[in-house]
Amino acid sequence: MTQDSGISDVGAETVNEDVLVTGGAGFIGSHTLDYLVQKYPDCKFTCVDKLSYATNYLENNLRKVSGCDNFTFIKLDLAEEHQRLDELINHSANNFTTIINFAAESCVDKSFNDPLYFTKNNVLATQNLLECCRTLLNSKPNLRRNFKFIHISTDEVYGEQKEGEIIDEDGPLHPTNPYAASKAACDLIIEAYKHSYKIPITLIRSNNVYGPRQFPEKIIPACLKALQKASPTGIAEKERIPIHGNGRHTRRYLHVLDFAKAVDHIWNWLKNTSESSSDFLGETFNVGTDDEVDNLSMVKLICTIFMRKKFGVESLDASSFIRHTKDRNYNDFRYSIDFTKIKKVGWKQEISLEQGIEELVKAEIENEK
Ligand SMILES: NC(=O)c1ccc[n+]([C@@H]2O[C@H](COP(=O)([O-])OP(=O)(O)OC[C@H]3O[C@@H](n4cnc5c(N)ncnc54)[C@H](O)[C@@H]3O)[C@@H](O)[C@H]2O)c1
Ligand SMILES: C[C@H]1O[C@H](OP(=O)(O)OP(=O)(O)OC[C@H]2O[C@@H](n3ccc(=O)[nH]c3=O)[C@H](O)[C@@H]2O)[C@H](O)[C@@H](O)C1=O
């Protein structure tokens, strides 16, 4: 599998900021860093990450940015090392003006087995960061108007939407699994810090994100991993792609490069907005796509493209590629977020699901050779 998201021709821009990116060694954080570090050579990027099982799955996610003069990595657990984080933010040579918070345990399946760990890690990681920002803005009140904090939330905080239903940024929070609840808890704590301490914090709630370097606990990379063992007739029974329940649940998938660009759009919008208004407390943006597909169709699409490209097989019997497993304790049936607001700040999806999957499969096959 190729490690790149196709980020190669980002035009450099002159912006001078000191940026802290948490969870930047993970899947989405590392692609976002690949994009921003190259695009803004005059900004200084510091990534802190505890380096979990999900990082460095195929190779060092930070390989591309590690050689850049404007990039530094610090191994640090935000939930466990509050004091070290405080030293970094409040007592070091850094003068952070932007914080982008990706850090979280992100796997819904894992959260059912260890819900307390998800709460402790995700909530404390974010709240420790907020506490350090509270100290920072208390000691430097003039920084407030130039201070940009972007928190990466998820569409899962809203819970599922019925067919025909659509939810915008003002919709109520109804998480249905421990991961989603831990993320919703972060969103609520952020709300309290915005009001109580006047810290401007902007939230991004996104549909499912996919692309190169994703850990194969998520459905698309799990599918690609299983296909490594496929023959022209299918996959051996035990190695087949696990489909939870009947596979009729749907998801909407956005390519990670489109997501990185959404972060960049919001960051640029904040640069103009926060400075023009002294009482700005941040906004929430849904980031989404209309590319909705049920799990079974998603897996069939990947298998079909893979078998055509690798073996020239034009039609396949899906039952030789999949195995049905027990469904999740609760599996949100579908998400449907209204993402009109982010389009108004100039962002739009550029990579369709078909195109993104074609490229992923092609890279997977090339990498096998
Ligand atoms: N993957 C998706 O489809 C998706 C969609 C919407 C939102 N999100 C959110 O985006 C963010 C990134 O998700 P991802 O898919 O890249 O996940 P990931 O698991 O690949 O990356 C998460 C990163 O956070 C780090 N991390 C976790 N807890 C930490 C802590 N206490 N201290 C320091 N680092 C810590 C991990 O080591 C890892 O590098 C998460 O906040 C997730 O909730 C993900
Ligand atoms: C927005 C969130 O996206 C991701 O969470 P989600 O649970 O929707 O992603 P998954 O890829 O884990 O699951 C999608 C869909 O596929 C089913 N499935 C998964 C893995 C597998 O091996 N077989 C499957 O059938 C699963 O039940 C789901 O219905 C992201 O992980 C999260 O961080 C988000 O915020």
CSV table of N, CA and C in Angstrom, one decimal, residues 160-246:
chain,number,residue,atom,x,y,z
A,160,GLU,N,-27.2,8.4,15.1
A,160,GLU,CA,-27.6,8.1,13.7
A,160,GLU,C,-28.8,9.0,13.2
A,161,GLN,N,-28.9,9.1,11.9
A,161,GLN,CA,-30.1,9.8,11.3
A,161,GLN,C,-30.9,8.8,10.5
A,162,LYS,N,-32.2,9.0,10.6
A,162,LYS,CA,-33.1,8.1,9.8
A,162,LYS,C,-33.1,8.5,8.4
A,163,GLU,N,-33.5,7.6,7.5
A,163,GLU,CA,-33.6,7.9,6.1
A,163,GLU,C,-34.4,9.3,5.9
A,164,GLY,N,-33.9,10.2,5.1
A,164,GLY,CA,-34.6,11.5,4.9
A,164,GLY,C,-34.2,12.5,6.0
A,165,GLU,N,-33.5,12.1,7.0
A,165,GLU,CA,-33.2,13.1,8.1
A,165,GLU,C,-31.8,13.6,7.8
A,166,ILE,N,-31.6,14.9,8.2
A,166,ILE,CA,-30.3,15.5,8.0
A,166,ILE,C,-30.0,16.4,9.2
A,167,ILE,N,-28.8,16.5,9.7
A,167,ILE,CA,-28.6,17.2,11.0
A,167,ILE,C,-27.5,18.3,10.8
A,168,ASP,N,-27.8,19.5,11.2
A,168,ASP,CA,-26.7,20.5,11.1
A,168,ASP,C,-26.0,20.7,12.4
A,169,GLU,N,-25.1,21.7,12.4
A,169,GLU,CA,-24.2,21.9,13.6
A,169,GLU,C,-25.0,22.2,14.9
A,170,ASP,N,-26.2,22.7,14.8
A,170,ASP,CA,-27.0,23.0,16.0
A,170,ASP,C,-27.7,21.8,16.5
A,171,GLY,N,-27.6,20.7,15.8
A,171,GLY,CA,-28.4,19.5,16.2
A,171,GLY,C,-28.0,18.9,17.6
A,172,PRO,N,-28.9,18.2,18.3
A,172,PRO,CA,-28.5,17.7,19.6
A,172,PRO,C,-27.5,16.5,19.5
A,173,LEU,N,-26.8,16.3,20.6
A,173,LEU,CA,-25.8,15.2,20.7
A,173,LEU,C,-26.5,14.0,21.2
A,174,HIS,N,-26.4,12.9,20.5
A,174,HIS,CA,-27.0,11.6,20.9
A,174,HIS,C,-26.0,10.4,20.6
A,175,PRO,N,-24.9,10.4,21.3
A,175,PRO,CA,-23.9,9.3,21.0
A,175,PRO,C,-24.5,8.0,21.4
A,176,THR,N,-24.1,6.9,20.7
A,176,THR,CA,-24.7,5.6,21.0
A,176,THR,C,-23.6,4.5,21.3
A,177,ASN,N,-22.3,4.9,21.2
A,177,ASN,CA,-21.3,3.9,21.6
A,177,ASN,C,-20.2,4.7,22.5
A,178,PRO,N,-19.4,3.9,23.2
A,178,PRO,CA,-18.5,4.6,24.1
A,178,PRO,C,-17.5,5.5,23.5
A,179,TYR,N,-17.0,5.2,22.3
A,179,TYR,CA,-16.1,6.1,21.6
A,179,TYR,C,-16.9,7.5,21.3
A,180,ALA,N,-18.1,7.3,20.7
A,180,ALA,CA,-18.8,8.6,20.4
A,180,ALA,C,-19.1,9.4,21.6
A,181,ALA,N,-19.4,8.6,22.7
A,181,ALA,CA,-19.8,9.3,24.0
A,181,ALA,C,-18.6,10.1,24.5
A,182,SER,N,-17.4,9.5,24.4
A,182,SER,CA,-16.2,10.2,24.9
A,182,SER,C,-15.9,11.4,24.0
A,183,LYS,N,-16.2,11.3,22.7
A,183,LYS,CA,-16.0,12.5,21.9
A,183,LYS,C,-17.1,13.6,22.1
A,184,ALA,N,-18.3,13.1,22.4
A,184,ALA,CA,-19.3,14.1,22.8
A,184,ALA,C,-19.0,14.8,24.1
A,185,ALA,N,-18.4,14.0,25.0
A,185,ALA,CA,-18.0,14.6,26.3
A,185,ALA,C,-17.0,15.7,26.1
A,186,CYS,N,-16.1,15.4,25.2
A,186,CYS,CA,-15.1,16.5,24.8
A,186,CYS,C,-15.8,17.7,24.3
A,187,ASP,N,-16.7,17.5,23.4
A,187,ASP,CA,-17.4,18.7,22.8
A,187,ASP,C,-18.1,19.5,23.9
A,188,LEU,N,-18.7,18.8,24.8
A,188,LEU,CA,-19.4,19.5,25.9
A,188,LEU,C,-18.5,20.3,26.8
A,189,ILE,N,-17.3,19.6,27.1
A,189,ILE,CA,-16.3,20.3,28.0
A,189,ILE,C,-15.8,21.5,27.3
A,190,ILE,N,-15.6,21.4,26.0
A,190,ILE,CA,-15.1,22.5,25.2
A,190,ILE,C,-16.2,23.7,25.3
A,191,GLU,N,-17.4,23.3,25.2
A,191,GLU,CA,-18.5,24.3,25.3
A,191,GLU,C,-18.4,25.1,26.6
A,192,ALA,N,-18.1,24.4,27.6
A,192,ALA,CA,-18.0,25.0,29.0
A,192,ALA,C,-16.7,25.9,29.0
A,193,TYR,N,-15.6,25.5,28.4
A,193,TYR,CA,-14.4,26.3,28.4
A,193,TYR,C,-14.6,27.6,27.6
A,194,LYS,N,-15.4,27.4,26.5
A,194,LYS,CA,-15.6,28.6,25.6
A,194,LYS,C,-16.4,29.7,26.4
A,195,HIS,N,-17.4,29.2,27.1
A,195,HIS,CA,-18.2,30.2,27.9
A,195,HIS,C,-17.6,30.7,29.2
A,196,SER,N,-17.0,29.7,29.9
A,196,SER,CA,-16.5,30.1,31.3
A,196,SER,C,-15.1,30.9,31.2
A,197,TYR,N,-14.3,30.5,30.2
A,197,TYR,CA,-13.0,31.1,30.1
A,197,TYR,C,-12.7,31.9,28.9
A,198,LYS,N,-13.7,32.0,28.0
A,198,LYS,CA,-13.6,32.8,26.8
A,198,LYS,C,-12.5,32.3,25.9
A,199,ILE,N,-12.3,31.0,25.8
A,199,ILE,CA,-11.3,30.5,24.9
A,199,ILE,C,-12.0,30.2,23.6
A,200,PRO,N,-11.5,30.8,22.5
A,200,PRO,CA,-12.2,30.5,21.2
A,200,PRO,C,-11.8,29.2,20.6
A,201,ILE,N,-12.7,28.3,20.5
A,201,ILE,CA,-12.5,26.9,20.0
A,201,ILE,C,-13.4,26.5,18.9
A,202,THR,N,-12.9,26.1,17.8
A,202,THR,CA,-13.7,25.7,16.7
A,202,THR,C,-13.7,24.2,16.5
A,203,LEU,N,-14.9,23.6,16.3
A,203,LEU,CA,-15.0,22.1,16.2
A,203,LEU,C,-15.2,21.7,14.8
A,204,ILE,N,-14.6,20.6,14.4
A,204,ILE,CA,-14.9,19.9,13.1
A,204,ILE,C,-15.6,18.6,13.4
A,205,ARG,N,-16.8,18.4,12.8
A,205,ARG,CA,-17.4,17.1,13.0
A,205,ARG,C,-17.5,16.5,11.6
A,206,SER,N,-16.8,15.4,11.4
A,206,SER,CA,-16.7,14.8,10.0
A,206,SER,C,-17.3,13.5,9.9
A,207,ASN,N,-17.7,13.2,8.6
A,207,ASN,CA,-18.1,11.8,8.2
A,207,ASN,C,-16.8,10.9,8.3
A,208,ASN,N,-16.9,9.7,8.0
A,208,ASN,CA,-15.8,8.7,7.9
A,208,ASN,C,-14.7,9.2,7.0
A,209,VAL,N,-13.5,9.1,7.4
A,209,VAL,CA,-12.4,9.5,6.6
A,209,VAL,C,-11.6,8.3,6.2
A,210,TYR,N,-11.1,8.2,4.9
A,210,TYR,CA,-10.4,7.0,4.5
A,210,TYR,C,-9.2,7.5,3.6
A,211,GLY,N,-8.2,6.6,3.4
A,211,GLY,CA,-7.1,6.9,2.6
A,211,GLY,C,-5.9,6.0,2.9
A,212,PRO,N,-4.7,6.3,2.4
A,212,PRO,CA,-3.5,5.5,2.6
A,212,PRO,C,-3.1,5.6,4.1
A,213,ARG,N,-2.5,4.6,4.6
A,213,ARG,CA,-1.9,4.5,6.0
A,213,ARG,C,-3.0,4.3,7.1
A,214,GLN,N,-4.2,4.0,6.7
A,214,GLN,CA,-5.2,3.8,7.8
A,214,GLN,C,-5.1,2.4,8.4
A,215,PHE,N,-5.3,2.3,9.7
A,215,PHE,CA,-5.1,1.1,10.4
A,215,PHE,C,-6.2,0.1,10.0
A,216,PRO,N,-5.9,-1.2,9.7
A,216,PRO,CA,-6.9,-2.1,9.2
A,216,PRO,C,-8.0,-2.6,10.2
A,217,GLU,N,-8.3,-1.8,11.2
A,217,GLU,CA,-9.4,-2.1,12.1
A,217,GLU,C,-10.7,-1.4,11.5
A,218,LYS,N,-10.4,-0.4,10.6
A,218,LYS,CA,-11.5,0.3,9.9
A,218,LYS,C,-11.9,-0.5,8.6
A,219,ILE,N,-13.1,-0.3,8.1
A,219,ILE,CA,-13.6,-1.3,7.1
A,219,ILE,C,-12.8,-1.3,5.8
A,220,ILE,N,-12.4,-0.1,5.3
A,220,ILE,CA,-11.7,0.0,4.0
A,220,ILE,C,-10.3,-0.7,4.1
A,221,PRO,N,-9.5,-0.3,5.0
A,221,PRO,CA,-8.2,-1.0,5.1
A,221,PRO,C,-8.3,-2.4,5.5
A,222,ALA,N,-9.3,-2.8,6.3
A,222,ALA,CA,-9.5,-4.2,6.6
A,222,ALA,C,-9.8,-5.0,5.4
A,223,CYS,N,-10.5,-4.5,4.5
A,223,CYS,CA,-10.8,-5.1,3.2
A,223,CYS,C,-9.6,-5.3,2.3
A,224,LEU,N,-8.8,-4.2,2.2
A,224,LEU,CA,-7.6,-4.2,1.4
A,224,LEU,C,-6.6,-5.3,2.0
A,225,LYS,N,-6.5,-5.3,3.3
A,225,LYS,CA,-5.6,-6.3,4.0
A,225,LYS,C,-6.0,-7.7,3.6
A,226,ALA,N,-7.3,-8.0,3.8
A,226,ALA,CA,-7.8,-9.4,3.5
A,226,ALA,C,-7.6,-9.7,2.0
A,227,LEU,N,-7.7,-8.8,1.1
A,227,LEU,CA,-7.5,-9.0,-0.3
A,227,LEU,C,-6.1,-9.4,-0.7
A,228,GLN,N,-5.1,-9.0,0.2
A,228,GLN,CA,-3.7,-9.4,-0.1
A,228,GLN,C,-3.6,-11.0,-0.2
A,229,LYS,N,-4.6,-11.7,0.4
A,229,LYS,CA,-4.5,-13.1,0.4
A,229,LYS,C,-5.5,-13.7,-0.7
A,230,ALA,N,-6.1,-12.9,-1.5
A,230,ALA,CA,-7.1,-13.4,-2.5
A,230,ALA,C,-6.4,-14.1,-3.7
A,231,SER,N,-7.1,-15.1,-4.2
A,231,SER,CA,-6.8,-15.8,-5.4
A,231,SER,C,-7.9,-15.4,-6.4
A,232,PRO,N,-7.8,-15.8,-7.7
A,232,PRO,CA,-8.8,-15.4,-8.7
A,232,PRO,C,-10.2,-15.9,-8.3
A,233,THR,N,-10.3,-16.9,-7.4
A,233,THR,CA,-11.6,-17.4,-7.0
A,233,THR,C,-12.1,-16.9,-5.7
A,234,GLY,N,-11.3,-16.2,-4.9
A,234,GLY,CA,-11.8,-15.7,-3.6
A,234,GLY,C,-10.8,-15.7,-2.6
A,235,ILE,N,-11.2,-15.7,-1.3
A,235,ILE,CA,-10.3,-15.7,-0.1
A,235,ILE,C,-10.6,-16.9,0.7
A,236,ALA,N,-9.6,-17.6,1.3
A,236,ALA,CA,-9.8,-18.7,2.2
A,236,ALA,C,-10.7,-18.3,3.3
A,237,GLU,N,-11.6,-19.2,3.8
A,237,GLU,CA,-12.7,-18.8,4.6
A,237,GLU,C,-12.3,-18.0,5.9
A,238,LYS,N,-11.3,-18.5,6.6
A,238,LYS,CA,-10.9,-17.8,7.8
A,238,LYS,C,-10.4,-16.4,7.6
A,239,GLU,N,-9.9,-16.1,6.4
A,239,GLU,CA,-9.2,-14.9,6.1
A,239,GLU,C,-10.1,-13.9,5.4
A,240,ARG,N,-11.4,-14.3,5.2
A,240,ARG,CA,-12.3,-13.4,4.5
A,240,ARG,C,-12.6,-12.1,5.2
A,241,ILE,N,-13.2,-11.1,4.5
A,241,ILE,CA,-13.4,-9.8,5.1
A,241,ILE,C,-14.6,-9.9,6.0
A,242,PRO,N,-14.4,-9.4,7.3
A,242,PRO,CA,-15.5,-9.5,8.3
A,242,PRO,C,-16.6,-8.4,8.0
A,243,ILE,N,-17.8,-8.9,7.9
A,243,ILE,CA,-18.9,-7.9,7.7
A,243,ILE,C,-19.8,-8.0,9.0
A,244,HIS,N,-19.9,-6.9,9.7
A,244,HIS,CA,-20.7,-6.9,10.9
A,244,HIS,C,-22.1,-7.0,10.6
A,245,GLY,N,-22.8,-8.0,11.2
A,245,GLY,CA,-24.3,-8.1,11.0
A,245,GLY,C,-24.6,-8.4,9.6
A,246,ASN,N,-25.7,-7.7,9.1
A,246,ASN,CA,-26.1,-8.0,7.7
A,246,ASN,C,-25.4,-7.1,6.7
